[in-house]
Amino acid sequence: MSRSWKNTENLLLLAILLIAAVLRFWNYSGWSLSNDELSALSRRNFGSLAQLVNEGIRPDFHPGGVQVFLYFWVKVFGDSEASLRFPFVIAGILSAYVLYLLGKRWFNASVGLMAALTLAVLEYPVLYSQLARPYSPGLMFTLLNALLWTRLLFDHRHYRPLYLVLGYSLSTTLCMYTHYFSFLTALITGITGLFFLNSENRNYYFSAGILSLLFFLPHLDISMEQFSRGGVGSWLGKPEPGYFWRFLSYSFNDSVILMVLLGSLLLISLFMFFRQSGSYRFRLLALAWFLAPFFIGYYYSVYKNPVLQYSILIFSFPFGLLLLYSFWQEGRKPVLLAALGLLAAAGMYSTVIEKKFYSAKPFATFREIADASIAWDTAYGKKNITTVINCIDHSYINYYFKKASYASDFVFLRGDEPKAVGTIQKLVQDCKTPYFAYAWTNNYSPYAVYELIREKYPRVADERKYFNSRITLFAADSAYQRPAAWSIQEDFEDSLRLRVSGQALIESGQAHSGNVLCVIDSAHEFACTMEFSVAELFKDSTRYINLSAWLLANEPPGAHLVIEFSNKDGVYEWRPASSDHFQFENGKWLRLFMTQKLPAGAQPADRVKVYIWNPGKKNLYLDDIRIEAFADADYDY
């Protein structure tokens, strides 16, 4: 290689790393910390390292390396977004450099430059380089592990320097401590190496492997405990057929422009260099290391427990890039320069303009929720607003209130807990302020929450919508009436619609309204069935209906208000509102409430049943079953 081309190569590499740095540092601290980042931040608030391990790492589903790193990093550099994400951005930039070295060692400098540039400009690796999560360091350690693995096995010398053995061992250990899928990728790499052992490298290789295992021993019992819990399958769905192709499209920005360009570059390299392609050893390794983690994750997710996400495939993704460019050779420098220029221009255009990377982030916001709450408190008076914020942990949103030096009086709610709807119902009932603010971010928000709030606060005074988060300011306005679409009420005064099924109807002063109520006794597990067609309940573009019923009992009734959808094939949706999830008071009427969305795929002729389920067969009173819809409820909650 001529000195002039070597200088050009170095300049190209420098330009690629500069592009990687600019794309990753640009606005890296300007957007809200994600739920997972705030979770990691909250779990480092322990008085000792031992407490962090037992209370912050063991209950998690990740190895403890990044958590321990953050524990010490934040103590020194603080917990601002800029400080927190800085080392992860650096790891993302270094990943492009290590990928260049690996591509050059496996194939040649042209392959290294092309792969490094692609990693530098794609939205997928840029995004995960801006998150203070295990993905960016895990990517760097995985690539470093592959590079040192290559040198340990294939450098032709009778001895291996100690730094190479220790380096490969430490890189393997770092993969193990960073993320279980970087661990998996390093394990696949290590197993592959068994097929390339000879008398020159065998002892060094086994020594490095044994050292890695010894380094990981302190974490072994933690990992075993984490694996015993089964992972994140409780909220992550199983991957469907076609997942791999959707991942490929996502990883290349879902961009037709980029995919056409990359396909064209592959064809050009095959046309120009196929005869010079040489050994297929590293091409096969790139293919195997790219696909194996995916298939292991896919089949584990389908048959055992769902774990597969795009984020965890980032560790093996660069091997796919090496495979894509593996036919490029060192000749035809003008063609390479033109290819690099087109790839840089198209990649940056796609990420910055086409994907709008710096104006939209695929994570729920917390900073904006806090900012809106503070702005409304300032504009309307803090004492005039009751604020409820629904998220996984109160400390997540408190992070931003503290950053603003603001003492918020918000009520914390976990919308994914069974009693969330009952809590909101009681809170709204007792609320005296003229405004009510409700926010949710990165957590389930029951449809019923909005409807219960709007019973007392019908007017939406202001609202801010973000990705997977929302904050709404409701106002109590006697001059404003929600536009009702229709309503059906069974108050037992005239039992015209209800199939009573033998329950006695009696006159009583205890009725919730009027003079008549329904008595349900131990002989009736299912009672008071109302039946409709889907077309009757979801008419005139209605997508949401509210259901409520009032119960009176001398002990917790353990009863349910149920809605059931069925067709000729049987019941396809069944949802209860349990009395156990509302605040029961002995001798007082208890209101059960739910909001039901029109199920996907429901047909007009399908049947809908609304009834009371009394599994404990207890004695209780029932009154005022109500089904209603509002014209302004036809929007996505």
XYZ file of C-alpha atoms in Angstrom:
637
model
C 0.000 0.000 0.000
C 1.376 3.386 -0.981
C 2.005 6.027 1.626
C -0.376 8.419 -0.140
C -3.239 5.908 -0.009
C -2.464 5.163 3.625
C -2.774 8.869 4.378
C -6.050 8.956 2.437
C -7.307 5.965 4.389
C -6.480 7.684 7.672
C -8.245 10.850 6.548
C -11.307 8.857 5.520
C -11.348 7.094 8.874
C -11.020 10.427 10.668
C -13.929 11.824 8.632
C -16.074 8.781 9.479
C -15.353 9.135 13.192
C -16.109 12.858 12.963
C -19.468 12.080 11.334
C -20.170 9.486 14.034
C -19.294 12.015 16.743
C -21.409 14.836 15.291
C -24.478 12.636 14.807
C -24.200 11.219 18.313
C -23.298 14.366 20.220
C -25.818 16.580 18.434
C -28.633 17.273 20.931
C -27.712 14.125 22.863
C -28.713 15.793 26.137
C -31.568 17.839 24.685
C -34.287 15.226 24.965
C -35.907 13.601 27.971
C -34.308 10.678 29.700
C -36.186 7.511 28.808
C -38.031 5.305 31.263
C -35.180 2.779 31.325
C -32.560 5.467 31.897
C -34.552 6.907 34.784
C -34.996 3.403 36.141
C -31.228 2.871 36.108
C -30.728 6.280 37.697
C -33.221 5.569 40.471
C -31.591 2.211 41.234
C -28.209 3.776 41.974
C -29.595 5.736 44.930
C -28.264 3.378 47.564
C -25.954 4.020 50.458
C -23.505 1.240 49.634
C -22.378 -0.965 46.792
C -23.703 -4.043 48.601
C -27.151 -2.454 48.849
C -26.999 -1.548 45.165
C -26.248 -5.169 44.261
C -28.983 -6.664 46.439
C -31.728 -4.086 45.886
C -30.835 -2.502 42.560
C -29.295 -5.267 40.449
C -30.763 -8.559 41.674
C -34.393 -7.512 41.043
C -33.490 -6.362 37.506
C -33.147 -8.439 34.324
C -29.707 -7.164 33.282
C -26.213 -7.989 34.500
C -24.846 -5.390 36.877
C -21.913 -3.896 34.960
C -23.591 -0.724 33.686
C -25.465 -0.205 36.940
C -22.250 -0.352 38.956
C -20.544 1.960 36.478
C -23.352 4.528 36.815
C -23.191 4.267 40.584
C -19.637 5.619 40.572
C -19.939 7.830 37.475
C -22.818 9.861 38.892
C -21.001 10.325 42.198
C -18.169 12.041 40.321
C -19.836 13.727 37.337
C -23.436 14.291 38.442
C -26.746 13.056 37.035
C -27.546 15.574 34.305
C -28.585 14.199 30.905
C -25.301 15.406 29.416
C -23.182 13.757 32.081
C -25.201 10.565 32.202
C -25.117 9.924 28.454
C -21.594 11.151 27.695
C -19.693 7.852 28.181
C -22.304 5.993 26.149
C -21.911 8.400 23.255
C -18.144 7.881 23.402
C -18.664 4.111 23.327
C -20.834 4.505 20.236
C -18.118 6.460 18.430
C -15.433 3.959 19.430
C -17.654 1.138 18.131
C -17.324 2.562 14.627
C -13.534 2.639 15.030
C -13.319 -0.945 16.311
C -15.590 -2.117 13.488
C -13.183 -0.508 11.006
C -10.273 -2.399 12.608
C -12.209 -5.665 12.528
C -13.264 -5.225 8.904
C -9.687 -4.405 7.923
C -8.340 -7.439 9.784
C -10.930 -9.820 8.333
C -11.005 -8.458 4.800
C -9.316 -5.154 3.971
C -9.447 -1.430 4.721
C -12.195 -0.785 2.162
C -14.563 -3.165 3.956
C -13.648 -1.627 7.305
C -14.315 1.895 6.069
C -17.663 1.011 4.466
C -18.921 -0.874 7.510
C -17.746 1.813 9.949
C -19.409 4.569 7.917
C -22.700 2.679 7.793
C -22.610 2.162 11.556
C -21.824 5.866 11.942
C -24.805 7.202 9.985
C -27.729 4.819 10.585
C -30.424 5.946 13.005
C -30.429 2.559 14.786
C -26.876 2.688 16.197
C -26.992 6.482 16.610
C -30.109 6.235 18.779
C -28.712 3.525 21.027
C -25.479 5.458 21.380
C -27.422 8.355 22.921
C -29.020 6.231 25.635
C -27.401 5.620 29.008
C -28.164 1.935 28.691
C -26.055 -1.207 28.070
C -26.410 -1.162 24.273
C -23.618 1.200 23.300
C -20.910 -0.211 25.612
C -22.127 -3.728 24.855
C -21.676 -3.069 21.142
C -18.162 -1.729 21.677
C -17.159 -4.666 23.900
C -18.639 -7.204 21.460
C -16.680 -5.777 18.529
C -13.513 -5.524 20.602
C -14.037 -9.124 21.684
C -14.308 -10.262 18.050
C -11.167 -8.323 17.092
C -9.086 -9.766 19.929
C -10.535 -13.233 19.287
C -9.300 -12.939 15.700
C -5.835 -11.898 16.714
C -5.557 -14.563 19.404
C -6.480 -17.348 16.994
C -5.114 -16.205 13.646
C -2.008 -14.124 14.265
C 0.710 -16.438 12.970
C 3.290 -16.612 15.702
C 4.440 -19.312 18.076
C 3.499 -17.290 21.133
C 0.760 -14.834 22.054
C 1.609 -11.705 24.043
C 0.150 -11.622 27.539
C -1.753 -8.410 26.771
C -3.582 -10.232 23.954
C -4.664 -13.100 26.205
C -5.731 -10.718 28.982
C -7.399 -8.382 26.480
C -9.531 -11.149 24.983
C -10.391 -12.441 28.450
C -11.363 -8.987 29.733
C -13.392 -8.141 26.627
C -15.325 -11.390 27.070
C -15.903 -10.582 30.743
C -17.085 -7.060 29.896
C -19.584 -8.499 27.419
C -20.832 -10.810 30.160
C -21.254 -7.995 32.673
C -22.881 -5.550 30.248
C -25.871 -7.306 28.678
C -26.987 -10.902 28.385
C -27.168 -10.669 24.592
C -23.653 -9.260 24.351
C -22.822 -12.170 26.673
C -24.562 -14.510 24.201
C -22.677 -13.037 21.241
C -19.347 -13.432 23.047
C -20.325 -17.010 23.963
C -21.083 -17.806 20.311
C -17.728 -16.266 19.390
C -15.962 -18.341 22.002
C -17.606 -21.605 20.912
C -16.737 -20.850 17.287
C -13.096 -20.540 18.275
C -12.992 -24.196 19.282
C -13.028 -25.081 15.576
C -9.837 -23.093 14.924
C -7.596 -24.373 17.689
C -4.124 -25.694 16.982
C -0.934 -26.345 18.878
C 0.069 -22.659 18.699
C -3.093 -21.070 20.137
C -4.845 -23.805 22.166
C -3.314 -23.113 25.575
C -3.645 -19.346 25.224
C -7.283 -19.674 24.191
C -8.304 -21.957 27.049
C -6.413 -19.775 29.519
C -8.325 -16.702 28.352
C -11.638 -18.572 28.609
C -10.941 -19.817 32.121
C -9.963 -16.304 33.227
C -13.245 -14.931 31.858
C -15.242 -17.472 33.820
C -13.307 -16.672 36.989
C -13.912 -12.931 36.481
C -17.643 -13.596 36.143
C -17.988 -15.846 39.185
C -18.973 -12.970 41.566
C -22.021 -12.338 39.366
C -23.021 -15.944 38.743
C -25.548 -16.296 41.561
C -27.168 -12.986 40.547
C -27.516 -14.194 36.970
C -29.001 -17.490 38.082
C -31.567 -15.651 40.192
C -32.447 -13.332 37.314
C -32.831 -16.202 34.849
C -35.086 -18.041 37.295
C -37.619 -15.199 37.087
C -38.019 -15.648 33.350
C -37.253 -12.183 32.000
C -39.529 -9.525 30.524
C -42.176 -11.752 28.973
C -44.877 -10.311 31.219
C -45.046 -7.199 29.029
C -43.143 -8.074 25.848
C -45.104 -9.972 23.208
C -43.848 -12.959 21.260
C -42.240 -12.130 17.897
C -44.380 -12.937 14.879
C -43.261 -14.450 11.560
C -41.550 -11.809 9.469
C -39.844 -10.249 12.495
C -36.393 -10.651 10.939
C -37.345 -8.743 7.793
C -38.972 -5.989 9.812
C -35.782 -5.743 11.845
C -33.672 -5.451 8.694
C -35.921 -2.698 7.380
C -35.798 -0.896 10.735
C -32.016 -1.178 10.991
C -31.665 0.520 7.610
C -33.969 3.395 8.596
C -37.012 1.862 6.850
C -35.609 3.841 3.922
C -36.134 2.767 0.323
C -33.353 5.157 -0.693
C -30.839 3.531 1.637
C -31.843 -0.036 0.857
C -31.631 0.574 -2.896
C -28.210 2.178 -2.441
C -26.913 -0.664 -0.265
C -28.244 -3.243 -2.687
C -26.553 -1.403 -5.544
C -23.244 -1.275 -3.666
C -23.456 -5.021 -3.044
C -24.043 -5.679 -6.733
C -21.185 -3.375 -7.732
C -18.799 -5.144 -5.366
C -19.866 -8.548 -6.681
C -19.454 -7.431 -10.284
C -16.071 -5.816 -9.768
C -14.398 -7.994 -7.158
C -16.075 -11.407 -7.012
C -13.133 -13.163 -8.662
C -10.790 -11.613 -6.080
C -12.987 -12.470 -3.114
C -10.489 -14.949 -1.630
C -11.209 -17.013 1.494
C -14.779 -17.364 2.674
C -13.794 -18.081 6.293
C -14.611 -14.655 7.701
C -17.606 -14.248 5.430
C -19.131 -17.369 6.949
C -18.245 -16.157 10.444
C -19.945 -12.818 9.759
C -23.073 -14.624 8.555
C -23.126 -16.998 11.526
C -22.496 -14.313 14.143
C -25.114 -12.063 12.597
C -27.855 -14.707 12.436
C -27.201 -16.949 15.459
C -28.192 -14.436 18.202
C -31.360 -13.606 16.284
C -32.486 -17.215 15.890
C -31.639 -18.077 19.484
C -33.554 -15.025 20.709
C -36.455 -15.712 18.346
C -36.990 -19.338 19.321
C -36.457 -18.623 23.016
C -39.074 -15.853 22.753
C -41.583 -18.058 20.947
C -41.213 -21.235 22.993
C -39.924 -20.063 26.371
C -40.235 -16.405 27.289
C -40.339 -13.281 25.080
C -37.043 -11.374 25.145
C -36.475 -10.373 21.516
C -36.319 -6.634 20.806
C -34.509 -4.593 18.170
C -32.273 -3.114 20.854
C -30.665 -6.423 21.811
C -29.828 -7.290 18.198
C -27.477 -4.314 17.956
C -24.587 -6.431 19.265
C -24.688 -8.764 16.261
C -25.818 -6.189 13.686
C -22.277 -5.035 12.688
C -21.416 -8.542 11.521
C -24.211 -8.196 8.982
C -22.566 -4.996 7.748
C -19.238 -6.789 7.367
C -20.982 -9.492 5.352
C -22.697 -6.885 3.174
C -19.417 -5.212 2.211
C -17.186 -8.282 2.336
C -16.637 -8.439 -1.446
C -15.034 -4.987 -1.652
C -11.316 -5.140 -2.428
C -8.484 -2.628 -2.263
C -8.497 -1.759 -5.958
C -10.523 0.919 -7.796
C -9.983 3.726 -5.299
C -12.202 6.231 -7.194
C -15.100 3.776 -7.023
C -14.591 3.355 -3.264
C -14.445 7.101 -2.711
C -17.632 7.581 -4.721
C -19.347 4.786 -2.761
C -18.289 6.290 0.571
C -19.498 9.720 -0.495
C -22.903 8.415 -1.618
C -23.272 6.334 1.545
C -22.409 9.270 3.803
C -24.796 11.636 2.003
C -27.683 9.159 1.792
C -27.225 7.914 5.365
C -27.128 11.383 6.931
C -30.039 12.567 4.783
C -32.119 9.563 5.776
C -31.354 9.814 9.502
C -31.589 13.591 9.878
C -34.226 14.538 7.278
C -36.161 11.430 6.325
C -36.395 9.986 9.860
C -36.449 13.404 11.591
C -34.130 11.944 14.210
C -33.515 15.165 16.122
C -37.150 16.219 16.339
C -38.775 12.901 17.252
C -37.669 10.220 19.663
C -39.322 6.774 20.036
C -39.468 6.953 23.829
C -41.939 8.364 26.300
C -41.149 11.837 27.601
C -40.810 12.873 31.224
C -39.203 16.307 30.948
C -42.078 17.680 28.841
C -44.688 16.286 31.237
C -43.007 18.016 34.181
C -42.592 21.255 32.200
C -46.282 21.327 31.268
C -47.337 20.661 34.856
C -45.155 23.506 36.131
C -46.467 25.845 33.420
C -50.086 25.107 34.349
C -49.418 25.515 38.064
C -47.921 28.911 37.265
C -50.698 29.993 34.905
C -53.740 28.761 36.873
C -52.385 28.672 40.420
C -50.938 25.580 42.037
C -53.698 25.470 44.668
C -56.323 25.354 41.903
C -55.054 22.181 40.238
C -55.052 18.600 41.416
C -52.354 16.811 39.443
C -52.157 13.045 38.978
C -49.182 11.513 37.157
C -49.230 7.903 36.046
C -45.813 6.301 35.505
C -43.808 3.299 36.685
C -42.126 5.052 39.612
C -42.673 8.477 41.174
C -38.920 9.132 41.206
C -38.846 9.146 37.389
C -40.961 12.281 37.059
C -39.543 13.717 40.289
C -36.134 13.785 38.590
C -37.373 16.591 36.345
C -39.250 18.454 39.061
C -36.043 18.457 41.093
C -34.033 19.647 38.092
C -36.442 22.578 37.838
C -36.170 23.192 41.610
C -39.926 22.792 41.801
C -41.848 21.152 44.649
C -44.781 19.526 42.902
C -47.754 18.232 44.879
C -48.693 15.637 42.261
C -50.470 12.429 43.197
C -48.591 9.373 41.982
C -50.601 6.669 40.227
C -49.590 3.373 38.677
C -52.117 2.849 35.937
C -51.102 -0.774 35.480
C -52.230 -1.673 39.010
C -55.699 -3.239 39.380
C -56.988 -0.539 41.749
C -56.001 2.417 39.527
C -59.538 3.080 38.249
C -61.021 2.846 41.749
C -58.337 5.202 43.051
C -59.137 7.790 40.388
C -62.876 7.470 41.008
C -62.425 8.209 44.714
C -59.909 10.983 44.074
C -62.190 12.771 41.595
C -65.172 12.335 43.886
C -63.350 14.023 46.794
C -61.560 16.659 44.711
C -62.400 20.336 45.369
C -60.077 22.156 42.956
C -61.492 23.784 39.780
C -58.903 22.040 37.589
C -57.690 18.484 37.391
C -54.514 17.537 35.514
C -53.827 13.961 34.490
C -50.643 12.696 32.837
C -49.341 9.298 31.860
C -45.959 8.385 30.471
C -44.609 4.983 29.496
C -47.272 3.163 31.449
C -50.700 1.708 30.850
C -53.457 4.267 31.186
C -56.944 2.730 31.550
C -59.562 4.272 29.276
C -61.819 4.655 32.310
C -59.513 7.200 33.944
C -60.324 9.894 31.385
C -64.028 9.167 31.495
C -64.208 9.311 35.288
C -62.354 12.617 35.347
C -64.672 14.087 32.719
C -67.753 13.279 34.748
C -66.760 16.096 37.103
C -64.328 18.013 34.879
C -65.969 17.833 31.459
C -63.989 20.496 29.583
C -60.462 19.947 28.256
C -58.705 23.253 28.984
C -55.303 22.256 27.576
C -53.501 19.164 26.394
C -50.006 18.095 25.296
C -49.463 14.845 23.403
C -46.095 13.158 22.963
C -44.873 9.740 21.955
C -46.257 7.222 24.471
C -47.135 10.005 26.906
C -49.759 12.684 27.387
C -50.841 15.340 29.842
C -54.327 16.870 29.943
C -55.780 19.737 31.966
C -59.496 19.301 32.703
C -61.765 22.069 33.964
C -64.956 21.974 36.050
C -67.212 24.109 33.868
C -70.942 24.248 34.590
C -71.524 25.997 31.264
C -70.017 23.117 29.315
C -71.903 19.891 28.682
C -70.227 16.889 27.122
C -71.980 15.926 23.898
C -73.768 12.680 24.779
C -74.192 10.183 21.960
C -76.709 7.928 23.715
C -77.343 6.143 27.010
C -79.173 3.093 28.343
C -80.092 2.777 32.009
C -81.734 -0.056 33.910
C -82.953 1.358 37.225
C -85.499 -1.444 37.834
C -88.379 1.011 38.046
C -89.690 -0.407 34.764
C -87.946 -3.685 34.009
C -88.387 -3.455 30.265
C -85.031 -4.423 28.884
C -83.506 -6.545 31.632
C -83.599 -10.321 31.763
C -84.026 -10.661 35.508
C -83.610 -14.464 35.634
C -85.689 -14.948 38.768
C -84.247 -12.282 41.062
C -86.858 -10.616 43.221
C -87.485 -6.944 42.559
C -88.500 -5.169 45.743
C -89.439 -1.713 46.760
C -87.046 -0.293 49.307
C -85.887 2.990 50.682
C -82.361 1.704 50.221
C -82.514 1.981 46.426
C -79.734 4.015 44.905
C -82.330 5.895 42.867
C -86.092 5.655 42.779
C -87.870 3.051 44.889
C -86.939 -0.265 43.301
C -83.725 -2.254 43.295
C -82.612 -5.772 42.462
C -81.747 -8.357 45.097
C -79.045 -10.866 44.183
C -78.698 -13.784 46.551
C -76.654 -16.958 46.962
C -78.700 -18.729 44.311
C -77.391 -16.485 41.554
C -73.793 -16.528 40.386
C -74.703 -14.718 37.142
C -77.428 -12.106 37.243
C -79.130 -9.278 35.420
C -77.948 -10.002 31.903
C -78.441 -7.339 29.254
C -77.808 -8.427 25.676
C -77.178 -6.379 22.546
C -75.604 -6.560 19.139
C -72.340 -4.727 18.511
C -74.252 -2.460 16.115
C -76.611 -1.393 18.927
C -73.812 -0.345 21.322
C -71.171 0.925 18.917
C -73.267 3.006 16.586
C -72.654 6.331 14.859
C -68.854 5.851 14.876
C -68.782 5.143 18.627
C -65.531 3.464 19.679
C -65.768 3.761 23.479
C -68.648 3.033 25.850
C -68.882 3.521 29.615
C -70.488 0.919 31.852
C -71.396 1.330 35.499
C -73.450 -0.356 38.190
C -74.150 0.327 41.874
C -73.841 -2.371 44.534
C -74.775 -2.395 48.215
C -73.519 -5.080 50.604
C -72.666 -5.643 54.256
C -69.275 -7.112 53.374
C -66.914 -6.799 50.391
C -69.095 -8.318 47.669
C -66.348 -9.757 45.442
C -68.672 -9.158 42.480
C -67.905 -8.069 38.942
C -69.574 -5.980 36.274
C -68.785 -7.903 33.077
C -68.912 -7.144 29.365
C -68.572 -10.068 26.972
C -68.217 -10.151 23.164
C -68.980 -13.284 21.165
C -69.650 -14.548 17.681
C -70.494 -17.925 16.172
C -67.064 -19.211 17.220
C -67.534 -18.277 20.877
C -66.425 -15.546 23.295
C -63.490 -13.501 21.984
C -63.318 -10.725 24.580
C -64.299 -10.789 28.257
C -63.599 -7.913 30.641
C -64.667 -7.443 34.284
C -64.747 -4.455 36.615
C -64.168 -6.046 40.004
C -65.608 -4.615 43.199
C -62.296 -5.565 44.850
C -60.633 -2.771 42.871
C -62.911 -0.019 44.179
C -63.035 1.443 47.670
C -65.727 -0.457 49.547
C -67.417 1.019 52.613
C -69.783 -1.179 54.585
C -73.391 -0.138 54.170
C -72.683 2.395 51.405
C -73.412 2.141 47.712
C -70.360 1.119 45.694
C -70.037 2.103 42.058
C -68.345 -0.256 39.582
C -67.102 1.457 36.429
C -65.302 0.557 33.218
C -64.716 1.979 29.748
C -64.723 -0.502 26.876
C -63.163 0.102 23.487
C -64.662 -1.506 20.399
C -62.586 -4.695 19.955
C -60.530 -4.982 16.801
C -62.303 -7.176 14.291
C -65.714 -6.958 15.968
C -68.584 -7.304 13.503
C -71.958 -5.484 13.710
C -73.867 -8.732 14.209
C -71.658 -10.014 17.045
C -73.346 -10.331 20.417
C -72.534 -8.270 23.518
C -73.608 -9.255 27.015
C -73.453 -7.066 30.107
C -74.111 -8.782 33.425
C -73.199 -9.129 37.094
C -70.954 -12.024 38.080
C -71.287 -13.010 41.730
C -68.671 -15.805 42.098
C -68.897 -15.804 45.897
C -72.704 -16.084 45.683
C -73.083 -13.396 48.298
C -76.208 -11.446 49.176
C -76.137 -7.959 47.693
C -78.296 -5.236 46.201
C -77.954 -3.920 42.676
C -79.254 -0.722 41.129
C -78.759 1.650 38.196
C -76.883 -0.298 35.553
C -75.884 2.294 32.979
C -74.310 2.128 29.527
C -73.500 5.362 27.741
C -71.326 6.907 25.059
C -70.082 10.415 24.380
C -69.471 11.973 21.001
C -66.143 13.456 22.114
C -64.775 10.141 23.437
C -63.862 8.903 19.977
C -60.145 9.535 20.226
C -57.133 7.521 21.286
C -56.611 7.499 25.026
